[in-house]
Tab-separated table of C-alpha atoms in Angstrom:
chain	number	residue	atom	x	y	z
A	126	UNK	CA	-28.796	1.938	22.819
A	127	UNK	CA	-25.661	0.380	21.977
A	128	UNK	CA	-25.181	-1.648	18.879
A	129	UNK	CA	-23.356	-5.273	19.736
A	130	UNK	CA	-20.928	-6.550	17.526
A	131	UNK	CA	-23.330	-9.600	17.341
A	132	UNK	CA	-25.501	-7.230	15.695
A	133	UNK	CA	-23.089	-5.474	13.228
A	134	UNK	CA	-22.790	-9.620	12.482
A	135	UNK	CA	-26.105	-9.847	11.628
A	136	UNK	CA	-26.315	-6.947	9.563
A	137	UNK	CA	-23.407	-8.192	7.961
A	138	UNK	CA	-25.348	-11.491	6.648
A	139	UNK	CA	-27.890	-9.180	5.290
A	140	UNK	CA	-25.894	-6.398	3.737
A	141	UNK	CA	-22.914	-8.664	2.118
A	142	UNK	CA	-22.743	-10.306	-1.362
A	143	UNK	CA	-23.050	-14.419	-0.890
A	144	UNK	CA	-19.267	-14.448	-1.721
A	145	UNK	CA	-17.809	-11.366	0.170
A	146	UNK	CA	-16.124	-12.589	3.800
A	147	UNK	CA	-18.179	-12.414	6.749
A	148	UNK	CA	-16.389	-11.384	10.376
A	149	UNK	CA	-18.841	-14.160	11.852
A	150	UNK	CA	-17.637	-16.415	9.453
A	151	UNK	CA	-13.693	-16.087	9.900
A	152	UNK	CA	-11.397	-18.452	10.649
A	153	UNK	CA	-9.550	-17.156	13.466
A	154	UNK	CA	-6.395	-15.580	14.883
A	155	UNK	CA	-3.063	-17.835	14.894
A	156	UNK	CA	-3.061	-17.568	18.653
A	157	UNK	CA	-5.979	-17.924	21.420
A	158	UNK	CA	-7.759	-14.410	21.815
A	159	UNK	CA	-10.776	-12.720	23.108
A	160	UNK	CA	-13.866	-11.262	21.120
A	161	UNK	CA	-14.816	-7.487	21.598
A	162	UNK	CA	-18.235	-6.409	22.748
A	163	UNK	CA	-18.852	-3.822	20.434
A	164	UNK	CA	-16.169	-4.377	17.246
A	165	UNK	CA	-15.984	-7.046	14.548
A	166	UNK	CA	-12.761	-9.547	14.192
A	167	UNK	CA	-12.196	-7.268	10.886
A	168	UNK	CA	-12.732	-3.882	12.709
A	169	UNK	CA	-10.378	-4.596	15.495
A	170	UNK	CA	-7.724	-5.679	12.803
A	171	UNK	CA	-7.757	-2.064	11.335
A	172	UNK	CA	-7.534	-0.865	14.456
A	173	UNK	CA	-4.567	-2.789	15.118
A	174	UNK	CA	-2.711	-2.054	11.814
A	175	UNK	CA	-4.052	1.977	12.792
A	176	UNK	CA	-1.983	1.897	16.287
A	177	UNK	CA	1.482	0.447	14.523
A	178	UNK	CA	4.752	2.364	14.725
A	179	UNK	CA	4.969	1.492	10.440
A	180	UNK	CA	1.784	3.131	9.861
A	181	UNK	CA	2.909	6.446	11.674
A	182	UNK	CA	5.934	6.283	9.969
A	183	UNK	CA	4.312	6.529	6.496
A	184	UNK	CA	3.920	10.300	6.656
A	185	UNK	CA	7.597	10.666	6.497
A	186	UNK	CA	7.802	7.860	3.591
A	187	UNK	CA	8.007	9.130	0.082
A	188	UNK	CA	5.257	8.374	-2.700
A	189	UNK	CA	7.124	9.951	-5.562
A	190	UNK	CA	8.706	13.220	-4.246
A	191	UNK	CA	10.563	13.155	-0.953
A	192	UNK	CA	8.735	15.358	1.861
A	193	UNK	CA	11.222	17.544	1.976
A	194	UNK	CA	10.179	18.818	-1.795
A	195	UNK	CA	7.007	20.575	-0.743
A	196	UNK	CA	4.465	19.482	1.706
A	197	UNK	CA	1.380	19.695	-0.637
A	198	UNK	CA	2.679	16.183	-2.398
A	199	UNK	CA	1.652	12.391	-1.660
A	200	UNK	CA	3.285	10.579	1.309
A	201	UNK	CA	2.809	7.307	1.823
A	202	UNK	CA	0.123	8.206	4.009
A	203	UNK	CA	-1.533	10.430	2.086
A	204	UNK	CA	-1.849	7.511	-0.615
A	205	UNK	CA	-2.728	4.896	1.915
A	206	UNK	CA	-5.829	6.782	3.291
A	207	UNK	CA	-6.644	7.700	-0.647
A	208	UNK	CA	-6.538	4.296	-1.870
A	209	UNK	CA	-8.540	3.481	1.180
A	210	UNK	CA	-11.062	5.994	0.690
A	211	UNK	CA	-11.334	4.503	-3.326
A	212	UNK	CA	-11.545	0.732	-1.881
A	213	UNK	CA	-14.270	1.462	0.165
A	214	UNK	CA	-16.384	3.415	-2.165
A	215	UNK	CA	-15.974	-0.263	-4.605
A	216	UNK	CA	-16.852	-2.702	-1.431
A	217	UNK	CA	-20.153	-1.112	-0.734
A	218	UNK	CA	-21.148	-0.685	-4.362
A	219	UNK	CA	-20.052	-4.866	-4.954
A	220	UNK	CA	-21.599	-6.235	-1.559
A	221	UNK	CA	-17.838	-6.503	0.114
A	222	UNK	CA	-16.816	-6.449	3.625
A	223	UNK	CA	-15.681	-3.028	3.708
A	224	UNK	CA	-14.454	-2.901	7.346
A	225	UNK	CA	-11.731	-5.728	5.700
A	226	UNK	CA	-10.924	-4.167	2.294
A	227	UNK	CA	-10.268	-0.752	4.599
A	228	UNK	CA	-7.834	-2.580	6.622
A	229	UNK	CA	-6.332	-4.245	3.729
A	230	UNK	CA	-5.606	-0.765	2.096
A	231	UNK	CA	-4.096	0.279	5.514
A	232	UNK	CA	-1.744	-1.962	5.810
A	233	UNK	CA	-0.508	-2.505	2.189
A	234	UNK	CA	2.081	-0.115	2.449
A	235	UNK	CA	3.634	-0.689	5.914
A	236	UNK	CA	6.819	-2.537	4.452
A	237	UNK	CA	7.919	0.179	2.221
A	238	UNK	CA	11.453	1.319	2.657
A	239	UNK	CA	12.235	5.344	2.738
A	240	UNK	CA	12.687	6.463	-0.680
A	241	UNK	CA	9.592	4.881	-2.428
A	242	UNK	CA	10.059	2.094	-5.124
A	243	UNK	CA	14.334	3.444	-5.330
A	244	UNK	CA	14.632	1.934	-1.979
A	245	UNK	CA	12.595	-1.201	-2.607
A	246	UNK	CA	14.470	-1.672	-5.551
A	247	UNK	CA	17.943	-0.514	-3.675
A	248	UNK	CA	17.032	-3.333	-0.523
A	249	UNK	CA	16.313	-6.354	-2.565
A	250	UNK	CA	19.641	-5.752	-4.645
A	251	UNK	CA	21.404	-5.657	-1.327
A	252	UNK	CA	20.068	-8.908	-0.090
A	253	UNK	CA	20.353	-10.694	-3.593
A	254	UNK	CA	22.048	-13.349	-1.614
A	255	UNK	CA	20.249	-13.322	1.772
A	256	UNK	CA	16.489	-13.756	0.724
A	257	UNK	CA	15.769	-11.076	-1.129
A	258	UNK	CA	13.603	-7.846	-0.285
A	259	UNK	CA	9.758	-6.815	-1.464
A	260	UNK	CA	7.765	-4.538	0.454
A	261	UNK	CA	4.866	-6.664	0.605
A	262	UNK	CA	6.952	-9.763	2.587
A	263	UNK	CA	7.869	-6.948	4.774
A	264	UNK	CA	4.695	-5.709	5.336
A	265	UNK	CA	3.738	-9.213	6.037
A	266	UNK	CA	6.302	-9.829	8.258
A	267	UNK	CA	5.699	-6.402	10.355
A	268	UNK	CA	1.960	-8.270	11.026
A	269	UNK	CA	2.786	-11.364	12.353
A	270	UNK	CA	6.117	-10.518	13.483
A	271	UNK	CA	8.292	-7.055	13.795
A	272	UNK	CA	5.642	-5.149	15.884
A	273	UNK	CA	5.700	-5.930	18.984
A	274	UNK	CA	2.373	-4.613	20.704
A	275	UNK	CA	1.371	-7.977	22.926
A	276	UNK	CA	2.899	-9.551	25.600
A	277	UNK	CA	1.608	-13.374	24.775
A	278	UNK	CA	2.328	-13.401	20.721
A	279	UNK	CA	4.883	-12.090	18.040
A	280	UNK	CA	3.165	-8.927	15.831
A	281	UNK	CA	-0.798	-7.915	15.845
A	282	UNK	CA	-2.570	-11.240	15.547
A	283	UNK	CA	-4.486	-10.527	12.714
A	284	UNK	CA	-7.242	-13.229	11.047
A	285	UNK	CA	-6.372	-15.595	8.918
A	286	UNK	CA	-8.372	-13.400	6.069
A	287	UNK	CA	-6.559	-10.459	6.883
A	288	UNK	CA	-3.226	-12.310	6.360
A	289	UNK	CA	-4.441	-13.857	3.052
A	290	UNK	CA	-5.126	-10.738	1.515
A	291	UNK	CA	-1.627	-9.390	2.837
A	292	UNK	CA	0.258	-12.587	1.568
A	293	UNK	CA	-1.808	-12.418	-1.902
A	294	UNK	CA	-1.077	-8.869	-2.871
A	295	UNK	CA	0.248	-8.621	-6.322
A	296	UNK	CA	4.427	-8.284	-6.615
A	297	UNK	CA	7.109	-8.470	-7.800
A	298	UNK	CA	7.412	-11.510	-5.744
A	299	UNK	CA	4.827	-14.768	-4.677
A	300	UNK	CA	5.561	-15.520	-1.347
A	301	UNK	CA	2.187	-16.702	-0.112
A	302	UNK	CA	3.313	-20.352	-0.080
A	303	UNK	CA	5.628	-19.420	2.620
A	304	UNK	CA	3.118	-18.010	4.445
A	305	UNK	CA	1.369	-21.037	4.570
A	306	UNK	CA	-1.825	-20.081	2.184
A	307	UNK	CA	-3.291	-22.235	-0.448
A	308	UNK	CA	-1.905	-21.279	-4.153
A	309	UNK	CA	-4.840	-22.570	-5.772
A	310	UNK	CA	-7.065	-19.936	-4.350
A	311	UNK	CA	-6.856	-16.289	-5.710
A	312	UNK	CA	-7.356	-13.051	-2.977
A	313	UNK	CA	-10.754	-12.794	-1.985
A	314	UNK	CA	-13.011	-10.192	-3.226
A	315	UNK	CA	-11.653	-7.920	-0.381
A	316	UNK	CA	-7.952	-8.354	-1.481
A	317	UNK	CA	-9.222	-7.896	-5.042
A	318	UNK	CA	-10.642	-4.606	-4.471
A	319	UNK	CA	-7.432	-3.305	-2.176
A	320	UNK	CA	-5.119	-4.773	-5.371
A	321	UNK	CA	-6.924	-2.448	-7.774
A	322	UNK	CA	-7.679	0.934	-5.627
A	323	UNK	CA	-4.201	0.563	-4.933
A	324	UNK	CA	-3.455	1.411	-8.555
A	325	UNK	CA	-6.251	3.181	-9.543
A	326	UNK	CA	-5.520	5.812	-6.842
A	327	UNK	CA	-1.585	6.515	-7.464
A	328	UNK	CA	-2.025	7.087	-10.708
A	329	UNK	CA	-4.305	9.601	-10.853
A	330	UNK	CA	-2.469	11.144	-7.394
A	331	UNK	CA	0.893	10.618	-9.713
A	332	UNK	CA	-0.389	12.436	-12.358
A	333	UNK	CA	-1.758	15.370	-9.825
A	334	UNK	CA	1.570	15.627	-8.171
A	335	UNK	CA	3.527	15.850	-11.558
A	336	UNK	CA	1.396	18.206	-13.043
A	337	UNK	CA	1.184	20.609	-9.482
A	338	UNK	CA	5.272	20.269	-9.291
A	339	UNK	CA	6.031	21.349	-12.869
A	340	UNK	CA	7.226	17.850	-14.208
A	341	UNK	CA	4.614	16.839	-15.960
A	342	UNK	CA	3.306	19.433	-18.912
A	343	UNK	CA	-0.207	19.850	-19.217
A	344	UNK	CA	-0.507	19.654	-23.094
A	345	UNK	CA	1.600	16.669	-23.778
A	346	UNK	CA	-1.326	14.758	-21.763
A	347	UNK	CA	-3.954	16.283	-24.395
A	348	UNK	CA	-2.992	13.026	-26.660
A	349	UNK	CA	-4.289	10.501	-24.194
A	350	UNK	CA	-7.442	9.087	-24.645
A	351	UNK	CA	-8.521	8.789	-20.995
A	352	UNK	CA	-8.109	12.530	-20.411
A	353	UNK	CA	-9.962	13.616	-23.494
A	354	UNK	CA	-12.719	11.940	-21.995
A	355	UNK	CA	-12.484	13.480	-18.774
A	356	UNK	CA	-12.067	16.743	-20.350
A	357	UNK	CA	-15.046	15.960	-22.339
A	358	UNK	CA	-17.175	15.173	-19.161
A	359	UNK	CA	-16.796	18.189	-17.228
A	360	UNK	CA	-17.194	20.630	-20.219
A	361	UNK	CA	-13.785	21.756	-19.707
A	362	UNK	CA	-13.960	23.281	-23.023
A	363	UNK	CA	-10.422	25.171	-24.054
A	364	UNK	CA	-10.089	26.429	-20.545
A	365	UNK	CA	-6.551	26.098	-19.414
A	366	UNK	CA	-5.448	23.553	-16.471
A	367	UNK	CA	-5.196	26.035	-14.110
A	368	UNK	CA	-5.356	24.216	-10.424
A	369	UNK	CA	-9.725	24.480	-9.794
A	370	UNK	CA	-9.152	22.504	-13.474
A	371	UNK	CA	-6.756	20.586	-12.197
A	372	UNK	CA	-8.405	19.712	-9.683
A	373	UNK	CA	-12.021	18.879	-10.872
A	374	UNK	CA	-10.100	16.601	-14.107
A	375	UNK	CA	-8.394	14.458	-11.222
A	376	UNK	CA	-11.447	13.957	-9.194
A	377	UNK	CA	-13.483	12.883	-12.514
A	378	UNK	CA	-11.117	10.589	-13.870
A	379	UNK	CA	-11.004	8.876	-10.164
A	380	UNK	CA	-14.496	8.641	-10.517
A	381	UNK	CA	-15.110	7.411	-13.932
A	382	UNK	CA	-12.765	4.743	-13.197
A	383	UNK	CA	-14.405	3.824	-10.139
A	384	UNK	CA	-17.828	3.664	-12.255
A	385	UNK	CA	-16.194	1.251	-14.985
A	386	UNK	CA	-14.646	-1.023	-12.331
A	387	UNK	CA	-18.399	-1.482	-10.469
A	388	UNK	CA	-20.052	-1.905	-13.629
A	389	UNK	CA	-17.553	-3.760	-15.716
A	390	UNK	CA	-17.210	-5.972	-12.134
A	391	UNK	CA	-20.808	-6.659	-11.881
A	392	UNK	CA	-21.362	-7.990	-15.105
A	393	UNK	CA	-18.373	-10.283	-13.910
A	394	UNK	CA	-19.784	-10.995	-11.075
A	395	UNK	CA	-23.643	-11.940	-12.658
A	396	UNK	CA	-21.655	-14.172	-15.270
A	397	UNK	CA	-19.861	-16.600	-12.487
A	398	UNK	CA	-23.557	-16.960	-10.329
A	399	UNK	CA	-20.772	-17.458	-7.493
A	400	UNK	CA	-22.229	-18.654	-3.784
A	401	UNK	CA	-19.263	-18.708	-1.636
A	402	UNK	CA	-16.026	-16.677	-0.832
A	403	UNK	CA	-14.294	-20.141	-2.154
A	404	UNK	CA	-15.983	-20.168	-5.211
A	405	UNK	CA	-15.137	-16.779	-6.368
A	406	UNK	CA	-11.362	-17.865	-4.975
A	407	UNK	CA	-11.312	-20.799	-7.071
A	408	UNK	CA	-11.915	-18.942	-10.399
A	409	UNK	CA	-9.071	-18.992	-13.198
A	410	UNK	CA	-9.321	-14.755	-13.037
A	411	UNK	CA	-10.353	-11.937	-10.666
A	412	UNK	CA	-13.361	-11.058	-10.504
A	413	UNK	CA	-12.484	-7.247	-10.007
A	414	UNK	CA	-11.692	-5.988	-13.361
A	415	UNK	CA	-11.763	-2.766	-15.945
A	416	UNK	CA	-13.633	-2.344	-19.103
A	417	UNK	CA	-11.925	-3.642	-21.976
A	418	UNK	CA	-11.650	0.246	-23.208
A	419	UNK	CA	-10.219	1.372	-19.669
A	420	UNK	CA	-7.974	-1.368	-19.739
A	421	UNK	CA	-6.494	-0.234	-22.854
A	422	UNK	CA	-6.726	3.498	-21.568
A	423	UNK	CA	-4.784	3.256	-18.132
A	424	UNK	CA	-1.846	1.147	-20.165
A	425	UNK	CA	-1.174	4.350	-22.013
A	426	UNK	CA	-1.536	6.630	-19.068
A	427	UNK	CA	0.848	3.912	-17.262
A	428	UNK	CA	3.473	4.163	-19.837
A	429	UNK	CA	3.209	7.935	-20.494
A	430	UNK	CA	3.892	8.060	-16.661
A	431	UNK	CA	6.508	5.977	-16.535
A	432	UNK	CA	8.331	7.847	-20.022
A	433	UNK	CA	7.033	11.372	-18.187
A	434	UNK	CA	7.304	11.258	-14.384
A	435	UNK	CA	8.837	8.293	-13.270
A	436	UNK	CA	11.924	8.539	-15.592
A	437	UNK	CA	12.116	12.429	-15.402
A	438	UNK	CA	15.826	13.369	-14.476
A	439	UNK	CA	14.823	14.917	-11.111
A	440	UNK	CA	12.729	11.603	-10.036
A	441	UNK	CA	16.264	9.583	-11.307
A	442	UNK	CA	18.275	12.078	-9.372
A	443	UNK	CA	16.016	11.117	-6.229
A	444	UNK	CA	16.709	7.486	-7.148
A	445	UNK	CA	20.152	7.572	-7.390
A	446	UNK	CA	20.604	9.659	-4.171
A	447	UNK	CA	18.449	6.877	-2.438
A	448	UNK	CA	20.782	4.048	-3.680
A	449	UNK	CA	23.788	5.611	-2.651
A	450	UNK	CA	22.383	6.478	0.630
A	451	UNK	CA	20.862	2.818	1.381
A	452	UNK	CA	23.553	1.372	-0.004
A	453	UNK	CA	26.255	3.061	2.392
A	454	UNK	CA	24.742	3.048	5.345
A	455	UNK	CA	23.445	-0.741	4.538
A	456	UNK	CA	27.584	-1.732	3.878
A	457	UNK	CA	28.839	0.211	6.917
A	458	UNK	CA	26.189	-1.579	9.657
A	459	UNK	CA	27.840	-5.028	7.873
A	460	UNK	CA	31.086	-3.865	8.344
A	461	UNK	CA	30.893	-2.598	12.031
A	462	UNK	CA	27.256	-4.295	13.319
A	463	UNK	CA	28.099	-2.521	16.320
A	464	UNK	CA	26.769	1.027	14.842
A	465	UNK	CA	23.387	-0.338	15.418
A	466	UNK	CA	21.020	0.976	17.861
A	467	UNK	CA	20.384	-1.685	20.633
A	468	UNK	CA	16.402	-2.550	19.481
A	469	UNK	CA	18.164	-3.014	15.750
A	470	UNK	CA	21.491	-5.149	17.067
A	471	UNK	CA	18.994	-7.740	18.919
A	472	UNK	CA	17.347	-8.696	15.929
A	473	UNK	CA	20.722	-10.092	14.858
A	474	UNK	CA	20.206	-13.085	16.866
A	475	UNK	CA	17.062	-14.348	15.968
A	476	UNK	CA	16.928	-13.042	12.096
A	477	UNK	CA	20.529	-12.558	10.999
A	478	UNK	CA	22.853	-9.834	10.586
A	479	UNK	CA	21.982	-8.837	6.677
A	480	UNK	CA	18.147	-9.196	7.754
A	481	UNK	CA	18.591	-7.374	11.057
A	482	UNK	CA	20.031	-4.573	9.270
A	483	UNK	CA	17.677	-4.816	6.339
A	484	UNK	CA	14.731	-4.468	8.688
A	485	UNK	CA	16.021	-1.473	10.563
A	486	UNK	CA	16.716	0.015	7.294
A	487	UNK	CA	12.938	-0.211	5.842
A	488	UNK	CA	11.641	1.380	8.777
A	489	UNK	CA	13.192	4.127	8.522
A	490	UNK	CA	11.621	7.604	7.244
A	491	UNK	CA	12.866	9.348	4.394
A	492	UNK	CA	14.290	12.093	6.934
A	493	UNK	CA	15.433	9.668	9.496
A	494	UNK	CA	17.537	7.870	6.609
A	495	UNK	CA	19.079	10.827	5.753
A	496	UNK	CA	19.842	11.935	9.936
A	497	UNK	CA	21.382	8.147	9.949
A	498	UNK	CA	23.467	8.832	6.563
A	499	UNK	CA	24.551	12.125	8.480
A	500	UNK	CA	25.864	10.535	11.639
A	501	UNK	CA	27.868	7.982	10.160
A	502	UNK	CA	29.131	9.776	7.512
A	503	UNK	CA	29.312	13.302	8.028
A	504	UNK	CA	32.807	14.381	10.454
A	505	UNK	CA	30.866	17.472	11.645
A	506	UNK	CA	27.620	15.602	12.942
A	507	UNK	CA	27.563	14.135	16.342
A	508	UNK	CA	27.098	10.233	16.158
């Protein structure tokens, strides 16, 4: 017998935390639309964000290394279904909607630009003087704008709770004013745990990919605290971090910090006595949190990252490649708008020339960027 979504509603009210967000409870779509027999408001907006040209695209988007390195590293989609997979092990452990925190982790990444956090970095300088660029305002405006899937509204027509938790992702950048959303309330529980598996899951995927492509070396991570302890916990002994190692170090320290986050979170949690989803909003912190003695842990793996990988001279080489290549191609299509591809040129009307071109730019793959680079730029490649 089949199970109605009025039923998957009920079990909801059972199952969830008194402050976690309820698909029955909702407050609707922007635009007039119909309910589905057999799927939740929340599950049909991860199917939505799951049928988007951006989230195809992020197989071909870099996390740290671009594809072309080796096809055994992170892609953007490779993250996005690992933080996913983290953020959903947290929501059923702390009484959260986990159809909305999986949809959440989904979509966070659908604005990135090719070339990972060089070509964020390489857009926004770009359009210094034309709004700006983050990846989560693009990723926000793909949603309720860029993809064009319906014939009687702009973008996917999400709920107002998946947009929230969109618009109230941590950046570089606060732009959920602009989108309309309360700046008194923090991101729900759902949002909370989608902020933090984000995190959580690229650096430990950061520090697999270093160590598996020769950048990082395995004894000048013997220092840090947090992988003493892992060591420690799976009897590792003096053996030496050969990949099965490897391998079993990064899935404990995934899972120990998945274990401090639910417990440090429900003593949180049991301290507030919160009632509502508002309640929990209204608080002067997140509730989601680390230990006090993870906290401190993850700020030194953070910064021996960022001195070890992120600032290696083959990940700067990468960067600088990506500026010079975003930064040409973005200066010729302003120069001579009529190199754009139709679909790209008739965005020039409604958003601007400099946003127009901005926009095509971020959707492009790392490869496809390159192709682009090619055919302007290269005499011996066919336009």
């Amino acid at each position: 017998m089949p199970i109605s979504r009025q039923q998957v509603e009920a079990h909801e009210n059972v199952i969830l935390a008194p402050y976690a967000c309820r698909s029955s409870e909702s407050r609707g779509r922007m635009y007039p639309d119909t309910h589905d027999d057999y799927r939740t408001v929340f599950q049909r907006d991860r199917d939505r964000i799951m049928h988007t040209t951006a989230f195809r695209r992020l197989e071909y988007k870099t996390q740290v290394f671009v594809n072309y390195e080796g096809d055994y590293y992170r892609t953007r989609l490779t993250h996005t279904l690992e933080v996913a997979q983290t953020a959903r092990s947290l929501a059923r452990a702390l009484g959260a909607n986990e159809d909305l925190v999986e949809g959440l982790c989904l979509a966070h990444d659908l604005g990135h630009p090719p070339f990972g956090h060089a070509g964020e970095d390489t857009l926004d300088r770009l359009m210094h003087d034309h709004g700006g660029f983050s990846h989560n305002h693009q990723t926000y405006r793909i949603v309720t704008e860029l993809e064009a899937r319906y014939p009687n509204w702009p973008g996917l027509n999400l709920t107002h709770e998946f947009r929230e938790g969109i618009a109230k992702h941590r950046s570089k950048t606060d732009f959920s004013v602009r989108a309309g959303f309360d700046p008194a309330l923090r991101g729900t529980l759902e949002a909370q745990i989608a902020d933090l598996s984000d995190g959580l899951a690229y650096h430990a995927h950061d520090l697999d990919d270093g160590l598996q492509a020769g950048l990082l070396m395995p004894e000048a991570l013997e220092p840090l605290a947090i992988w003493q302890i892992v060591g420690e916990s799976i009897g590792r002994g003096g053996k030496p971090l050969d990949d099965t190692v490897r391998h079993r170090m990064i899935r404990r320290l995934i899972g120990l910090e998945i274990n401090d986050v639910i417990a440090a979170t429900s003593a949180r949690l049991n301290e507030s006595k919160l009632d509502s989803v508002e309640a929990l909003q209204r608080l002067p912190h997140d509730v989601l949190c680390f230990s006090p003695a993870f906290v401190t842990m993850n700020a030194e793996l953070r910064t021996f990252l960022f001195d070890n990988l992120y600032h290696h001279h083959r990940v700067e080489r990468m960067t600088a490649k990506a500026g010079h290549f975003l930064s040409q191609l973005f200066e010729s299509f302003v120069a001579a708008p009529g190199q754009l591809p139709p679909e790209a040129a008739r965005g020039i009307e409604r958003r601007g020339l400099h946003r127009a071109i901005t926009d095509y730019l971020a959707g492009m793959t790392d490869r496809y960027a390159l192709e682009e680079w090619q055919r302007l730029f290269d005499p011996f490649t066919r336009p």
